[in-house]
Backbone as a printed PyTorch tensor [residue, N CA C, xyz], in Angstrom:
tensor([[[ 0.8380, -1.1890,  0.0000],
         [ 0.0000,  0.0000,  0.0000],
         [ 0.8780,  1.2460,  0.0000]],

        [[ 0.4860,  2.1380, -0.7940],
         [ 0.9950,  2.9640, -1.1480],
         [ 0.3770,  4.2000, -0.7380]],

        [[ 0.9260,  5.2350, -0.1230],
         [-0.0750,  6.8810,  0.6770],
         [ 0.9850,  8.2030,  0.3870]],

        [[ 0.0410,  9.1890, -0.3130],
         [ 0.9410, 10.0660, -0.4290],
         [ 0.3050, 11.1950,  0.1610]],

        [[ 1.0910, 11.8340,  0.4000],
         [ 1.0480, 13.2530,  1.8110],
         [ 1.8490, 14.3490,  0.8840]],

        [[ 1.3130, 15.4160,  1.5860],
         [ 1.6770, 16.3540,  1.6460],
         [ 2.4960, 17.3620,  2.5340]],

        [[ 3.7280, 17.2530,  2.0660],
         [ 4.6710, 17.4570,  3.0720],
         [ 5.3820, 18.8930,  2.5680]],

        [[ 5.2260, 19.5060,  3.9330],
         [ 6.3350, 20.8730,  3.3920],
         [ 5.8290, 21.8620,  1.9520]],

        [[ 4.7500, 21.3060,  1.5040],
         [ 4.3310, 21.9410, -0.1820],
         [ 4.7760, 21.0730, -0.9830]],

        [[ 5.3050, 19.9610, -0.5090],
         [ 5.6550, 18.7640, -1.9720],
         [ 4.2610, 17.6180, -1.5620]],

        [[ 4.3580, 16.8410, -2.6100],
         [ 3.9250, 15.8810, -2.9150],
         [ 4.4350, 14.3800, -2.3450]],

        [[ 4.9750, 13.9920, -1.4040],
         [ 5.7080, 12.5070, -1.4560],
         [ 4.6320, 11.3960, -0.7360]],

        [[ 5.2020, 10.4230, -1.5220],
         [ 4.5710,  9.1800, -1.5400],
         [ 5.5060,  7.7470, -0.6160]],

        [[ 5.0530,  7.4580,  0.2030],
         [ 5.2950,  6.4780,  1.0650],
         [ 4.4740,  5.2780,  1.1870]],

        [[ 5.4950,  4.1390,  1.7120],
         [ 5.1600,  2.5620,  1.7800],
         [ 4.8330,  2.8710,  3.1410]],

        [[ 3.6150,  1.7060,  3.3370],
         [ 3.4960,  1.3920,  4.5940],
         [ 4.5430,  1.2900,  5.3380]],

        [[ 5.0190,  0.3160,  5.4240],
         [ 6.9530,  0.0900,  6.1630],
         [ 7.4370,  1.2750,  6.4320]],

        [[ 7.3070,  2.2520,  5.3960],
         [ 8.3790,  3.7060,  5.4310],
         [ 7.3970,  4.6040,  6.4060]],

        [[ 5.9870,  4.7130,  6.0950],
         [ 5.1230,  5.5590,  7.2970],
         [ 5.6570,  4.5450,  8.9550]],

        [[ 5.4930,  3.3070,  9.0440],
         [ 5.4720,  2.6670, 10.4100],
         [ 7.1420,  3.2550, 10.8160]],

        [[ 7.9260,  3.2660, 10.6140],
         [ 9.1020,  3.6030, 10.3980],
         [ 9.4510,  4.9110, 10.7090]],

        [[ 9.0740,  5.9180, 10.4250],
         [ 8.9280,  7.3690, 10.4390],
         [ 8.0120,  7.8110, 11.4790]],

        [[ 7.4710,  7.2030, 12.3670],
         [ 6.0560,  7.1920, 13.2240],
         [ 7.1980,  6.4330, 14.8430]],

        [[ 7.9070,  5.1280, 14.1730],
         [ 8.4680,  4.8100, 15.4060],
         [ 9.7870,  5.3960, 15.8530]],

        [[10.4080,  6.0440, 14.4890],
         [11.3110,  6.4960, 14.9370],
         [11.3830,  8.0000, 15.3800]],

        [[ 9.9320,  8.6990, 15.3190],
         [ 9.7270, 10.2170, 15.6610],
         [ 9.4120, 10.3030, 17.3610]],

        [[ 8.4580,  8.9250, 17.9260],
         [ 8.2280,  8.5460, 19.1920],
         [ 9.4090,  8.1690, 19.8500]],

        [[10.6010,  7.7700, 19.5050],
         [11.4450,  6.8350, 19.8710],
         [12.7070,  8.6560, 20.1340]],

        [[12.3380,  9.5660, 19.5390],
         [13.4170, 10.5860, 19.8310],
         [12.6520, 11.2070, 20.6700]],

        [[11.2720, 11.6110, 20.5560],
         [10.5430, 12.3710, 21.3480],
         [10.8380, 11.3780, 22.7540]],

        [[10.1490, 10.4700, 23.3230],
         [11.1460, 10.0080, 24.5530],
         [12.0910, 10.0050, 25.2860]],

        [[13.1810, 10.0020, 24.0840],
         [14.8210, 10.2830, 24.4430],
         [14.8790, 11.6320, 25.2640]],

        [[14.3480, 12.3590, 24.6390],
         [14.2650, 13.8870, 24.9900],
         [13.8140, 14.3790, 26.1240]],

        [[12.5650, 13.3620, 26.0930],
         [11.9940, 13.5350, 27.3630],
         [12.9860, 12.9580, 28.8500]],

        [[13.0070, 11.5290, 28.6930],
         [14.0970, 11.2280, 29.3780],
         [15.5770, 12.0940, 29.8910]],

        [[15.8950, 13.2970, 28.8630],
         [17.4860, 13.1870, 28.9730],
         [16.7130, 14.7250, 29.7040]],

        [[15.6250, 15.4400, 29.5340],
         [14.9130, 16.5350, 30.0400],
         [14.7800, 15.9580, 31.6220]],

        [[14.3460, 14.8330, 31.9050],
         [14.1910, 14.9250, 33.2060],
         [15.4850, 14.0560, 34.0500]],

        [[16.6380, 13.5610, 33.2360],
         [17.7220, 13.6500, 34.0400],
         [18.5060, 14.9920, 34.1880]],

        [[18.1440, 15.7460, 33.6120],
         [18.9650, 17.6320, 33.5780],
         [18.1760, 18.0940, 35.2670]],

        [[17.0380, 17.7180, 35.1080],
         [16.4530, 18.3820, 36.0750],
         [16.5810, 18.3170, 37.4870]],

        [[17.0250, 18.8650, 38.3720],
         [17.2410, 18.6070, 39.8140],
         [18.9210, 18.2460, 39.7960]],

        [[19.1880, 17.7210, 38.6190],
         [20.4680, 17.0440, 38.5950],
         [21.9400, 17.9630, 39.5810]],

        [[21.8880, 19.4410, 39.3510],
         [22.6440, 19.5780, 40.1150],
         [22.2330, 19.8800, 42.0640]],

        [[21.3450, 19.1840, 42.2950],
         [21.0760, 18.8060, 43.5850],
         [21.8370, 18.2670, 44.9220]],

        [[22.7690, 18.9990, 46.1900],
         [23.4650, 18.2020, 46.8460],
         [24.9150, 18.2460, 45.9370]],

        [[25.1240, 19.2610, 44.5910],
         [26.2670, 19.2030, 44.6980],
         [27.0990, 20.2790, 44.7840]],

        [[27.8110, 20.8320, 45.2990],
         [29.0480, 22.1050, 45.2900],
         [29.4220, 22.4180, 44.4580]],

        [[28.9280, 23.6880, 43.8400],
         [29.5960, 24.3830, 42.8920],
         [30.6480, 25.4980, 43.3820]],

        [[31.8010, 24.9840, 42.7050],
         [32.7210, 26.5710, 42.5200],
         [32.5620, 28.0390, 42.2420]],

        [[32.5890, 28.7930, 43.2110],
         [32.5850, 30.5620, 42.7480],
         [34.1530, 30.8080, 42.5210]],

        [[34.4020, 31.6290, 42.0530],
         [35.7030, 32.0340, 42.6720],
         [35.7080, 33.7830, 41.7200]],

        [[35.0580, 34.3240, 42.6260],
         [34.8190, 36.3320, 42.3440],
         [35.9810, 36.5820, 41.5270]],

        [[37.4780, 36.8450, 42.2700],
         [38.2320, 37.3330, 41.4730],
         [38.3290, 36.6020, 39.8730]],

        [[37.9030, 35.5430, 39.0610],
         [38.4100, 35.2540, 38.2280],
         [37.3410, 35.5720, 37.1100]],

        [[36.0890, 36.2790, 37.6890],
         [34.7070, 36.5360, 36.7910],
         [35.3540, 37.6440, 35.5970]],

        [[34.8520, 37.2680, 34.7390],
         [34.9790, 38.3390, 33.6630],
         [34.0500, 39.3340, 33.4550]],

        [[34.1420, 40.4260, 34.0760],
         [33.6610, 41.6470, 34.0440],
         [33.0480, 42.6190, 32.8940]],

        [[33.6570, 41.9780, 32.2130],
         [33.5430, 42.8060, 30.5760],
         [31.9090, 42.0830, 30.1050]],

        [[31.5600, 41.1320, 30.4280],
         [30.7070, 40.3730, 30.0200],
         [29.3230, 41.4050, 30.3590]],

        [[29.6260, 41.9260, 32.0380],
         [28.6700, 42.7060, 32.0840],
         [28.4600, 44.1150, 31.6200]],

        [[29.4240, 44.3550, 31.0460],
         [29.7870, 46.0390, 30.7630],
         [28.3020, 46.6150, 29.5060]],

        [[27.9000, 45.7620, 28.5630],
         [26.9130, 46.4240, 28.1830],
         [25.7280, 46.0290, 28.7340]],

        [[24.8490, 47.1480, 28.1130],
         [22.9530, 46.8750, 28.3560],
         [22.8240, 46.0250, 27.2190]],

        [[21.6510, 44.8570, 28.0780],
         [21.2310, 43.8930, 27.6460],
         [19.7020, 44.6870, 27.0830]],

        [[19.1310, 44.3730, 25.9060],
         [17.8060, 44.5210, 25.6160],
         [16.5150, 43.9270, 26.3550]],

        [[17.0860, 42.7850, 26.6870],
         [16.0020, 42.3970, 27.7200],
         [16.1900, 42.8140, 28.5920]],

        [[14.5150, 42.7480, 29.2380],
         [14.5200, 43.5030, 30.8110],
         [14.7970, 42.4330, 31.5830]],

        [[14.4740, 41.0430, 31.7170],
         [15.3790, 39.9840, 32.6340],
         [16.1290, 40.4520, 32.6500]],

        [[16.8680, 40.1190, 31.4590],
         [18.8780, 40.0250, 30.7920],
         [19.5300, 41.0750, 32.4450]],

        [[18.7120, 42.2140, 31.7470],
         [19.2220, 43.6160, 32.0190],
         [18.4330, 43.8990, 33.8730]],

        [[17.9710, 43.2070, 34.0690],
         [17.5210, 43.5010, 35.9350],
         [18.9870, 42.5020, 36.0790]],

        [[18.8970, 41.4320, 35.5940],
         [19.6690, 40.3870, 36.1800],
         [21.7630, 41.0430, 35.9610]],

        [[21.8630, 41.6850, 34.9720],
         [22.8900, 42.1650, 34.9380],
         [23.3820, 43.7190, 36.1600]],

        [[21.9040, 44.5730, 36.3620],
         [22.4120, 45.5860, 37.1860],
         [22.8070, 44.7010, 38.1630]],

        [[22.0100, 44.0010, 38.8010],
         [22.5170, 42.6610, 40.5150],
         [23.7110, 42.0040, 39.9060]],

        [[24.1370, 42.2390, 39.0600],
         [25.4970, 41.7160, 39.2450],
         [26.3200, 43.4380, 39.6180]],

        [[26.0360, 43.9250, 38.6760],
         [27.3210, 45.0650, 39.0130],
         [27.2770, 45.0120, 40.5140]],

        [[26.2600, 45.3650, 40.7660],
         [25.9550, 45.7080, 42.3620],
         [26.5150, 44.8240, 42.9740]],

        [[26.6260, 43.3220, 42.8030],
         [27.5200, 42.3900, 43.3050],
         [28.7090, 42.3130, 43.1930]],

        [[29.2850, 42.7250, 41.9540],
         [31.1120, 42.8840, 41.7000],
         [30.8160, 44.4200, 42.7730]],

        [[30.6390, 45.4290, 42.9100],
         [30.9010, 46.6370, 43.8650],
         [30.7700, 46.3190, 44.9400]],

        [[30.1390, 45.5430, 45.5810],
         [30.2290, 45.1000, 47.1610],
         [31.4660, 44.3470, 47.2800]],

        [[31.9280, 43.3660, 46.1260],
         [32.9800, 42.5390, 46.4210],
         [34.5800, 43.4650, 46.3670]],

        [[33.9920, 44.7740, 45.6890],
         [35.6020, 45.5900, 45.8360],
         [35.4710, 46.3130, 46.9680]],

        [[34.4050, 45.9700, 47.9100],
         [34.0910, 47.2090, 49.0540],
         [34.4020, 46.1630, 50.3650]],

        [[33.9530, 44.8810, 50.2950],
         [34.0130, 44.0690, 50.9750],
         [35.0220, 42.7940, 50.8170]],

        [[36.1050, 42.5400, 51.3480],
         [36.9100, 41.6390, 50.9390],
         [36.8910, 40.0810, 51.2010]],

        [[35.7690, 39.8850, 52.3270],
         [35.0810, 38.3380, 52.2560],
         [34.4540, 37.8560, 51.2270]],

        [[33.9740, 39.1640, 49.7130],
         [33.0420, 38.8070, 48.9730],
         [34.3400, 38.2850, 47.3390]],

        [[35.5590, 38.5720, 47.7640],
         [36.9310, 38.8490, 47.0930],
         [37.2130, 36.9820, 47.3910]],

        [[36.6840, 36.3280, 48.2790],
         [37.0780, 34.8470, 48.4160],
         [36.1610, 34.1690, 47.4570]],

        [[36.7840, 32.8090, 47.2020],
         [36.2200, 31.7560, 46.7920],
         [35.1430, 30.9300, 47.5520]],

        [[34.2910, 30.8600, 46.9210],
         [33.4770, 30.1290, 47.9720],
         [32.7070, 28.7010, 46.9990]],

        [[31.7610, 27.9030, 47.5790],
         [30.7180, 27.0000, 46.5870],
         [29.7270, 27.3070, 47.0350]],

        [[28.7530, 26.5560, 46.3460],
         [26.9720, 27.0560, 46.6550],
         [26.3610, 26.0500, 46.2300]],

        [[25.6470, 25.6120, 46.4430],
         [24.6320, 24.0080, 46.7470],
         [23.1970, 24.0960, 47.1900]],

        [[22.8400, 23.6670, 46.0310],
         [21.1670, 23.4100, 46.7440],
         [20.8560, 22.1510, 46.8830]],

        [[20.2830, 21.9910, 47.9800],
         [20.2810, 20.1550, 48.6560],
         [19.1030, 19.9800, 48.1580]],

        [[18.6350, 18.5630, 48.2980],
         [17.7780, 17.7540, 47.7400],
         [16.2930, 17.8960, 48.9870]],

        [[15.4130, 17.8090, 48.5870],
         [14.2840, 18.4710, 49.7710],
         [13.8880, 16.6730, 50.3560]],

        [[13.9290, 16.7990, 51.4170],
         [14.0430, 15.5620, 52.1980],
         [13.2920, 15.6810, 53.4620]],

        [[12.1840, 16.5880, 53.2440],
         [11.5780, 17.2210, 54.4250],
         [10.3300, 17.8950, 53.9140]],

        [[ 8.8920, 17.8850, 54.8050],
         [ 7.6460, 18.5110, 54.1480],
         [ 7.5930, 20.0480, 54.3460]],

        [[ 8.1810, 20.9440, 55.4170],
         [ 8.3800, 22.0800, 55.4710],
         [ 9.1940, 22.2200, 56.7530]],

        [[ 9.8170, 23.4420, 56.2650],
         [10.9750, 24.0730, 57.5310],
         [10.6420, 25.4480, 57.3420]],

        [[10.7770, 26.3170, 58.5650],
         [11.1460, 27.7500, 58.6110],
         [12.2660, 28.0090, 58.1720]],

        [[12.2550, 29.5320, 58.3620],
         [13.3830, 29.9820, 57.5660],
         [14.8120, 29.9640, 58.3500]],

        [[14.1040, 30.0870, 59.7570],
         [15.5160, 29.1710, 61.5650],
         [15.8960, 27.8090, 61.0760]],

        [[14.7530, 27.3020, 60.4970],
         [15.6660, 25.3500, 60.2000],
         [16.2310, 25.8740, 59.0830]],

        [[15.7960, 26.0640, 58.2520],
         [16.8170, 26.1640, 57.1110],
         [18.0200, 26.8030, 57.1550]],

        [[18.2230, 27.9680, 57.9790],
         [19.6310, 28.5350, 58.7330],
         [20.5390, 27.3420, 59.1200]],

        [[19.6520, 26.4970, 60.6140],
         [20.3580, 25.6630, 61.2190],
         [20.4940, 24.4530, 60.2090]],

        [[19.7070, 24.0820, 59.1590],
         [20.2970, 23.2880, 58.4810],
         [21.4310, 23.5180, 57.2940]],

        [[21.5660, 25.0640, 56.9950],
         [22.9070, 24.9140, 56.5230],
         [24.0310, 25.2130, 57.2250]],

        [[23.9700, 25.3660, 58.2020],
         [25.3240, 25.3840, 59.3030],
         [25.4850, 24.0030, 59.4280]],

        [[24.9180, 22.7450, 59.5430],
         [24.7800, 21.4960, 59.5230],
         [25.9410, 20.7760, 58.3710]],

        [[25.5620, 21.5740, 57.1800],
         [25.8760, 21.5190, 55.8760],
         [27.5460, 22.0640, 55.8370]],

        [[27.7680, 22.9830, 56.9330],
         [29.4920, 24.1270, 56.8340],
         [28.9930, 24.7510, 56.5130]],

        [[27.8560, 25.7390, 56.1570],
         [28.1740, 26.7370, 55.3120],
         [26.6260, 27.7630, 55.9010]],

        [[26.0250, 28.6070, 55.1100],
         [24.9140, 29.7910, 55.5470],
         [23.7840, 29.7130, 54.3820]],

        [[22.7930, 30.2620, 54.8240],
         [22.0120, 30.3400, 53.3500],
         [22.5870, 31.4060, 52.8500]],

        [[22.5780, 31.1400, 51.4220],
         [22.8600, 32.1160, 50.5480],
         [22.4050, 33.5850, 50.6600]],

        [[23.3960, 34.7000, 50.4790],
         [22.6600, 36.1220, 50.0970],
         [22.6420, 36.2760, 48.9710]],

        [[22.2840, 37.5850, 48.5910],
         [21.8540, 37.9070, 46.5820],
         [23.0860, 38.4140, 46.5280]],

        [[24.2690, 38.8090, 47.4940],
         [25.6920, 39.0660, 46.7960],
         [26.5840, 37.9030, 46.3280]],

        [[26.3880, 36.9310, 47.0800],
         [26.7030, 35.4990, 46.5670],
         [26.2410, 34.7780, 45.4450]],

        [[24.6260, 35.2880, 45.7360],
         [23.9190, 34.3040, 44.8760],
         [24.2990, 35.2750, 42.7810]],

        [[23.9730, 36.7290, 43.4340],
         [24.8770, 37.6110, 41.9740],
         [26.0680, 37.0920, 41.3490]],

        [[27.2430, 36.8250, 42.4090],
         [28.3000, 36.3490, 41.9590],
         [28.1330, 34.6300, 41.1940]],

        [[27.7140, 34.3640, 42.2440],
         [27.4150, 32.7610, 40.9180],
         [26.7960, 33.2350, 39.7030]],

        [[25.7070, 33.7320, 39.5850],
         [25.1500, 34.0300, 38.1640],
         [26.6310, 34.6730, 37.3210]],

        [[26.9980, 35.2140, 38.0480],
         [28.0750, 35.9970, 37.1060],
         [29.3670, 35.0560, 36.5930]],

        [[29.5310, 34.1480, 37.3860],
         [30.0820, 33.0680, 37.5000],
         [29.8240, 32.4190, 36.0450]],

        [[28.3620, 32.0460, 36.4450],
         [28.1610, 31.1670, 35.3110],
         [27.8510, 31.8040, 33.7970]],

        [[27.7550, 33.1020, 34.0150],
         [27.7950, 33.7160, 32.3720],
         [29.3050, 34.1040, 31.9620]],

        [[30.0370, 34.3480, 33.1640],
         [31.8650, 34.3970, 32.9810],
         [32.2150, 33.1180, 31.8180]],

        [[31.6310, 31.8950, 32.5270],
         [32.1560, 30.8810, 32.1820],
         [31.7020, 30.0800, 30.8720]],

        [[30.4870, 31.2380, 30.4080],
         [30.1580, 30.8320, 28.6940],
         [28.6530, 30.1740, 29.1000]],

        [[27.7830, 30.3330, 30.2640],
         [26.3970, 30.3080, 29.8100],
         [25.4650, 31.2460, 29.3830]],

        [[24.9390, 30.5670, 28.5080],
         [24.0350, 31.8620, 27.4760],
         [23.3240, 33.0490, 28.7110]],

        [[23.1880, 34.0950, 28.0500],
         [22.0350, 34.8100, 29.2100],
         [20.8020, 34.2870, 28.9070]],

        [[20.7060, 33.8140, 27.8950],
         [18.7600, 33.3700, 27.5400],
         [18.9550, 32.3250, 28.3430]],

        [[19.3800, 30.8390, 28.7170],
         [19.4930, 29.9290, 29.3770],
         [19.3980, 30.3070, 31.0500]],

        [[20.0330, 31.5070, 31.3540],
         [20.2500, 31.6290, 32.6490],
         [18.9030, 32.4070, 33.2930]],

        [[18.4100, 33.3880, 31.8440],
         [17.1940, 34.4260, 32.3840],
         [16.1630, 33.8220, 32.0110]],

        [[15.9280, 33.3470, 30.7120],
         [15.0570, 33.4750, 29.7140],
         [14.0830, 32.5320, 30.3720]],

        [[14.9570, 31.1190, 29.9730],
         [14.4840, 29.6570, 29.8100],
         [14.1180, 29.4730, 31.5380]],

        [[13.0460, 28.1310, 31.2490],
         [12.2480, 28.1050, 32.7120],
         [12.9480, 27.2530, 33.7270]],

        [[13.0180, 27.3370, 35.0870],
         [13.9140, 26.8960, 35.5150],
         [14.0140, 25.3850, 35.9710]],

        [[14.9150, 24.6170, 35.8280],
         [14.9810, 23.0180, 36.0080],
         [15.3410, 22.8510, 37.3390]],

        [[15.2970, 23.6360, 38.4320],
         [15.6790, 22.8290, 39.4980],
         [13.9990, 21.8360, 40.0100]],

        [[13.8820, 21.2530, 40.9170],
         [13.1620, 20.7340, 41.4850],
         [12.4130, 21.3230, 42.2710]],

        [[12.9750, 22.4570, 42.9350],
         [12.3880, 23.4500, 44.1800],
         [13.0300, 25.2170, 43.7470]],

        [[12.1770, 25.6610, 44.4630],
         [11.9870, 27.3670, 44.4860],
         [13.9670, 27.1790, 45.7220]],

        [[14.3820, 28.3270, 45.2190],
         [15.3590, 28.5600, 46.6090],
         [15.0230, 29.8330, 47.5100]],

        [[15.6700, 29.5460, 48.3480],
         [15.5840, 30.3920, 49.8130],
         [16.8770, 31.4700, 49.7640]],

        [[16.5620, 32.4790, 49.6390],
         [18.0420, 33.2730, 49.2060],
         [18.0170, 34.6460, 50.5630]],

        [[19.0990, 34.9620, 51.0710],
         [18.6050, 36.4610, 52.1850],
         [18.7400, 37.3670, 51.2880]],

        [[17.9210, 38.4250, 50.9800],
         [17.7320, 39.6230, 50.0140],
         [17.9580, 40.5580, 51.2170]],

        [[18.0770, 41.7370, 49.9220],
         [18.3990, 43.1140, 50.4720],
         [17.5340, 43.6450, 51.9140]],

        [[16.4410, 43.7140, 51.4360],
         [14.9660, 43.6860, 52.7700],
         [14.1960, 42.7400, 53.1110]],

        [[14.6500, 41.5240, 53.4460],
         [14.1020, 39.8570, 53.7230],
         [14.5750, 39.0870, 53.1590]],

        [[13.8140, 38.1450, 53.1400],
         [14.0520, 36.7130, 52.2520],
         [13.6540, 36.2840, 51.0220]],

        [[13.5900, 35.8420, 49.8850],
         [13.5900, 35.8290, 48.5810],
         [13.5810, 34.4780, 48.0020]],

        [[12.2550, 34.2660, 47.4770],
         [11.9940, 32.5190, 46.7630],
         [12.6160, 33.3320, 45.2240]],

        [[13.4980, 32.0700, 44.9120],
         [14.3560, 32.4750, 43.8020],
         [14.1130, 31.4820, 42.9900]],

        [[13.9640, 31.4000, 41.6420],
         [13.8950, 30.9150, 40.3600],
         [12.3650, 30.0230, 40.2260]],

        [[12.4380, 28.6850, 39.7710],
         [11.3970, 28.0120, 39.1120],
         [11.2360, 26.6550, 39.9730]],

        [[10.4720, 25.9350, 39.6630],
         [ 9.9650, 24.6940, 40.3100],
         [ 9.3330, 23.6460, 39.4780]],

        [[10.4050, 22.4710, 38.9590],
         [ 9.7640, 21.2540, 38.1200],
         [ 8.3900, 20.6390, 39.2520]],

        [[ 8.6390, 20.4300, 40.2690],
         [ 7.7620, 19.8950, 41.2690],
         [ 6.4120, 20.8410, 41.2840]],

        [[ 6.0830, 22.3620, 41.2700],
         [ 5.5800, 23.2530, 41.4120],
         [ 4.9310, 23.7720, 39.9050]],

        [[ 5.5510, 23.0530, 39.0110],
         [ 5.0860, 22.8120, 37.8980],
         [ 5.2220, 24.8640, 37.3340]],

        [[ 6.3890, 25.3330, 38.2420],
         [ 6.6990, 27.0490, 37.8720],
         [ 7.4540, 27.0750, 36.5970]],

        [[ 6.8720, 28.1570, 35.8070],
         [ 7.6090, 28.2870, 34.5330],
         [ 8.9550, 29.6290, 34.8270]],

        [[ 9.2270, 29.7450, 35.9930],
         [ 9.9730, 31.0600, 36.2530],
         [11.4190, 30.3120, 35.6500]],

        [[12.2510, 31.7020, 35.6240],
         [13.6240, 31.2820, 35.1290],
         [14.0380, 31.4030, 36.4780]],

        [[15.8100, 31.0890, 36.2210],
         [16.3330, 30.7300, 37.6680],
         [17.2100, 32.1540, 38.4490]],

        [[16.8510, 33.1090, 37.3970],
         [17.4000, 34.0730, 38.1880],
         [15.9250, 35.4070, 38.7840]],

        [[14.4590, 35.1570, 38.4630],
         [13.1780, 35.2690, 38.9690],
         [13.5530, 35.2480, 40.7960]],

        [[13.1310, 36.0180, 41.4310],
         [12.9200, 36.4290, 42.7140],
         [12.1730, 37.4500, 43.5920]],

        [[11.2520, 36.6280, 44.6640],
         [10.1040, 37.2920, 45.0640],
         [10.4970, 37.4050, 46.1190]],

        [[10.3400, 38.6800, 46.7510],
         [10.9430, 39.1760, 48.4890],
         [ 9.8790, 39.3700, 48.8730]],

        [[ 9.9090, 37.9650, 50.2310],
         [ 9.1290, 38.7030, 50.6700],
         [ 9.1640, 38.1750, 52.9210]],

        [[ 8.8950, 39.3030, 53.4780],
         [ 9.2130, 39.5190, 54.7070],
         [ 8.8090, 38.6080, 55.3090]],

        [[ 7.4110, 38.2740, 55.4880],
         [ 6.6220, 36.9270, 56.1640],
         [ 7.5440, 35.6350, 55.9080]],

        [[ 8.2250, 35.4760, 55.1960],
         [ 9.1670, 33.9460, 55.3250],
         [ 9.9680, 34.0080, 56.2540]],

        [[10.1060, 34.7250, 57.2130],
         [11.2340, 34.5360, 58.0290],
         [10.4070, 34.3860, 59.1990]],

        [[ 8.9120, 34.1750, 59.1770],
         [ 8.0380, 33.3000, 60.3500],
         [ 7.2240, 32.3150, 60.0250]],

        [[ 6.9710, 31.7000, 59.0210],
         [ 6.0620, 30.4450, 58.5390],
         [ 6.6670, 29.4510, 58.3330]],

        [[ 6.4160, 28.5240, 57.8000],
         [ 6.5080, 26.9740, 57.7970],
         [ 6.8480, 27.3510, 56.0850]],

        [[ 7.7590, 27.0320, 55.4580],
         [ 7.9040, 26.9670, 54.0580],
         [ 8.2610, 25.5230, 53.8480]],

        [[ 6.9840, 25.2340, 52.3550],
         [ 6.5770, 24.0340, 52.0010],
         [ 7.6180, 23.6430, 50.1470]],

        [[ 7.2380, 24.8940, 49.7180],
         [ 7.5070, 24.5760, 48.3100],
         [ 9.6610, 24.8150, 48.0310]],

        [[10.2690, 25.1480, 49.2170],
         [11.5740, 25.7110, 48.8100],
         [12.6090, 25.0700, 49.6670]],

        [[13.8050, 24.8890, 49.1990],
         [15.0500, 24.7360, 50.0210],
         [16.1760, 25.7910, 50.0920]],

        [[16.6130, 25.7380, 51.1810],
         [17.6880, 27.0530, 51.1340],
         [18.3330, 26.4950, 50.0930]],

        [[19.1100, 28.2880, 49.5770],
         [20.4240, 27.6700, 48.9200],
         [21.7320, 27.8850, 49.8450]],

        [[23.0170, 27.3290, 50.0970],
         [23.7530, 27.1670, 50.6080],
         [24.7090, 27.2720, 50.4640]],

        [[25.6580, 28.6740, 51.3500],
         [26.8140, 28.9000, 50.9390],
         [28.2520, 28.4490, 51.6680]],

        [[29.0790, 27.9330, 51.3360],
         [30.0150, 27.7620, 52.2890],
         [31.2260, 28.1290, 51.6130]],

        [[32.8680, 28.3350, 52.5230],
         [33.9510, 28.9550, 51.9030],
         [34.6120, 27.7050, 51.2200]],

        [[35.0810, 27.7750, 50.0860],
         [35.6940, 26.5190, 49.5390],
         [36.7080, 25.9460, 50.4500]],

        [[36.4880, 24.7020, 49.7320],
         [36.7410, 23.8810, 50.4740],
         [38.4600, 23.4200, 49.6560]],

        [[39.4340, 23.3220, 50.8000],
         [40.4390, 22.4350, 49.8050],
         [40.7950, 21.0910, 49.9190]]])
């Protein structure tokens, strides 16, 4: 049996065999994808990433970005390289880790005492700036870092300028936010938080 379609504005004609064929092998990538989509996700969970401030490339941030993400997410960096020439703890190397949620809710006191547990503090937005900057130093796209929605598993717990701050997206929460997205807000530093894990800073380690 012989079926012809209309493809693209042409005309082509296909065997049964060649449609079953083209059908299993379009399901058979769509899967893959799916699969290799939800090993990305959460994946860097529980592990230590490297900062290290002095070695960020600066120039990266020197122009305006057209986007307004791009471009919120680039002023919090300057503002983060200027605290680190004002402040010389912000001049060290440090890592940053978001743990795996292993718990139905903690305040924003457990999550303190659980990253002292860990060596290290919850993250601030001068830390948490410098990693972003980190990771666009080191050749990740800004659309990937602002744009695109975020793959961790959980919202993070970050200390902001005037409170506390649920930062980026949520596969679990089913949030389309990107991972540099952040909502301040004061009441987390007395409730029971369900949907987030701190993020976690400690001084590298040698």
């Amino acid at each position: 049996m012989k079926v012809t379609l209309l493809v693209n504005g042409r005309e082509m004609t296909f065997s049964e065999d060649e449609l079953v064929q083209i059908v299993e092998e379009h399901f058979s990538s769509e899967n893959s994808s799916k699969e290799e989509l939800k090993e990305t996700q959460g994946s860097t969970e529980n592990q230590w990433i490297d900062v290290n401030p002095e070695l960020i490339n600066q120039k990266v941030f020197e122009k305006k970005r057209s986007d307004i993400v791009q471009e919120k997410t680039r002023l919090l960096i300057l503002e983060a390289l200027e605290a680190m020439k004002k402040e010389p703890k912000y001049r060290e190397a440090f890592q940053i880790m978001m743990p795996s949620k292993g718990w139905k809710v903690k305040t924003f006191r457990e999550m303190n005492l659980f990253a002292h547990q860990k060596g290290g503090h919850v993250t601030n937005w001068i830390e948490l700036a410098l990693y972003w900057a980190q990771k666009l130093s080191n050749g990740e796209s800004w659309e990937s870092l602002c744009n695109k929605p975020d793959t961790a598993n959980w919202n993070r717990i970050v200390v902001w300028k005037d409170g506390v701050a649920l930062v980026g997206g949520s596969v679990k929460e089913k949030s389309r936010s990107s991972a540099v997205e952040a909502d301040v807000f004061d009441y987390l530093m007395n409730i029971p938080i369900c949907d987030a894990v701190p993020s976690i800073t400690r001084k590298m380690q040698k």
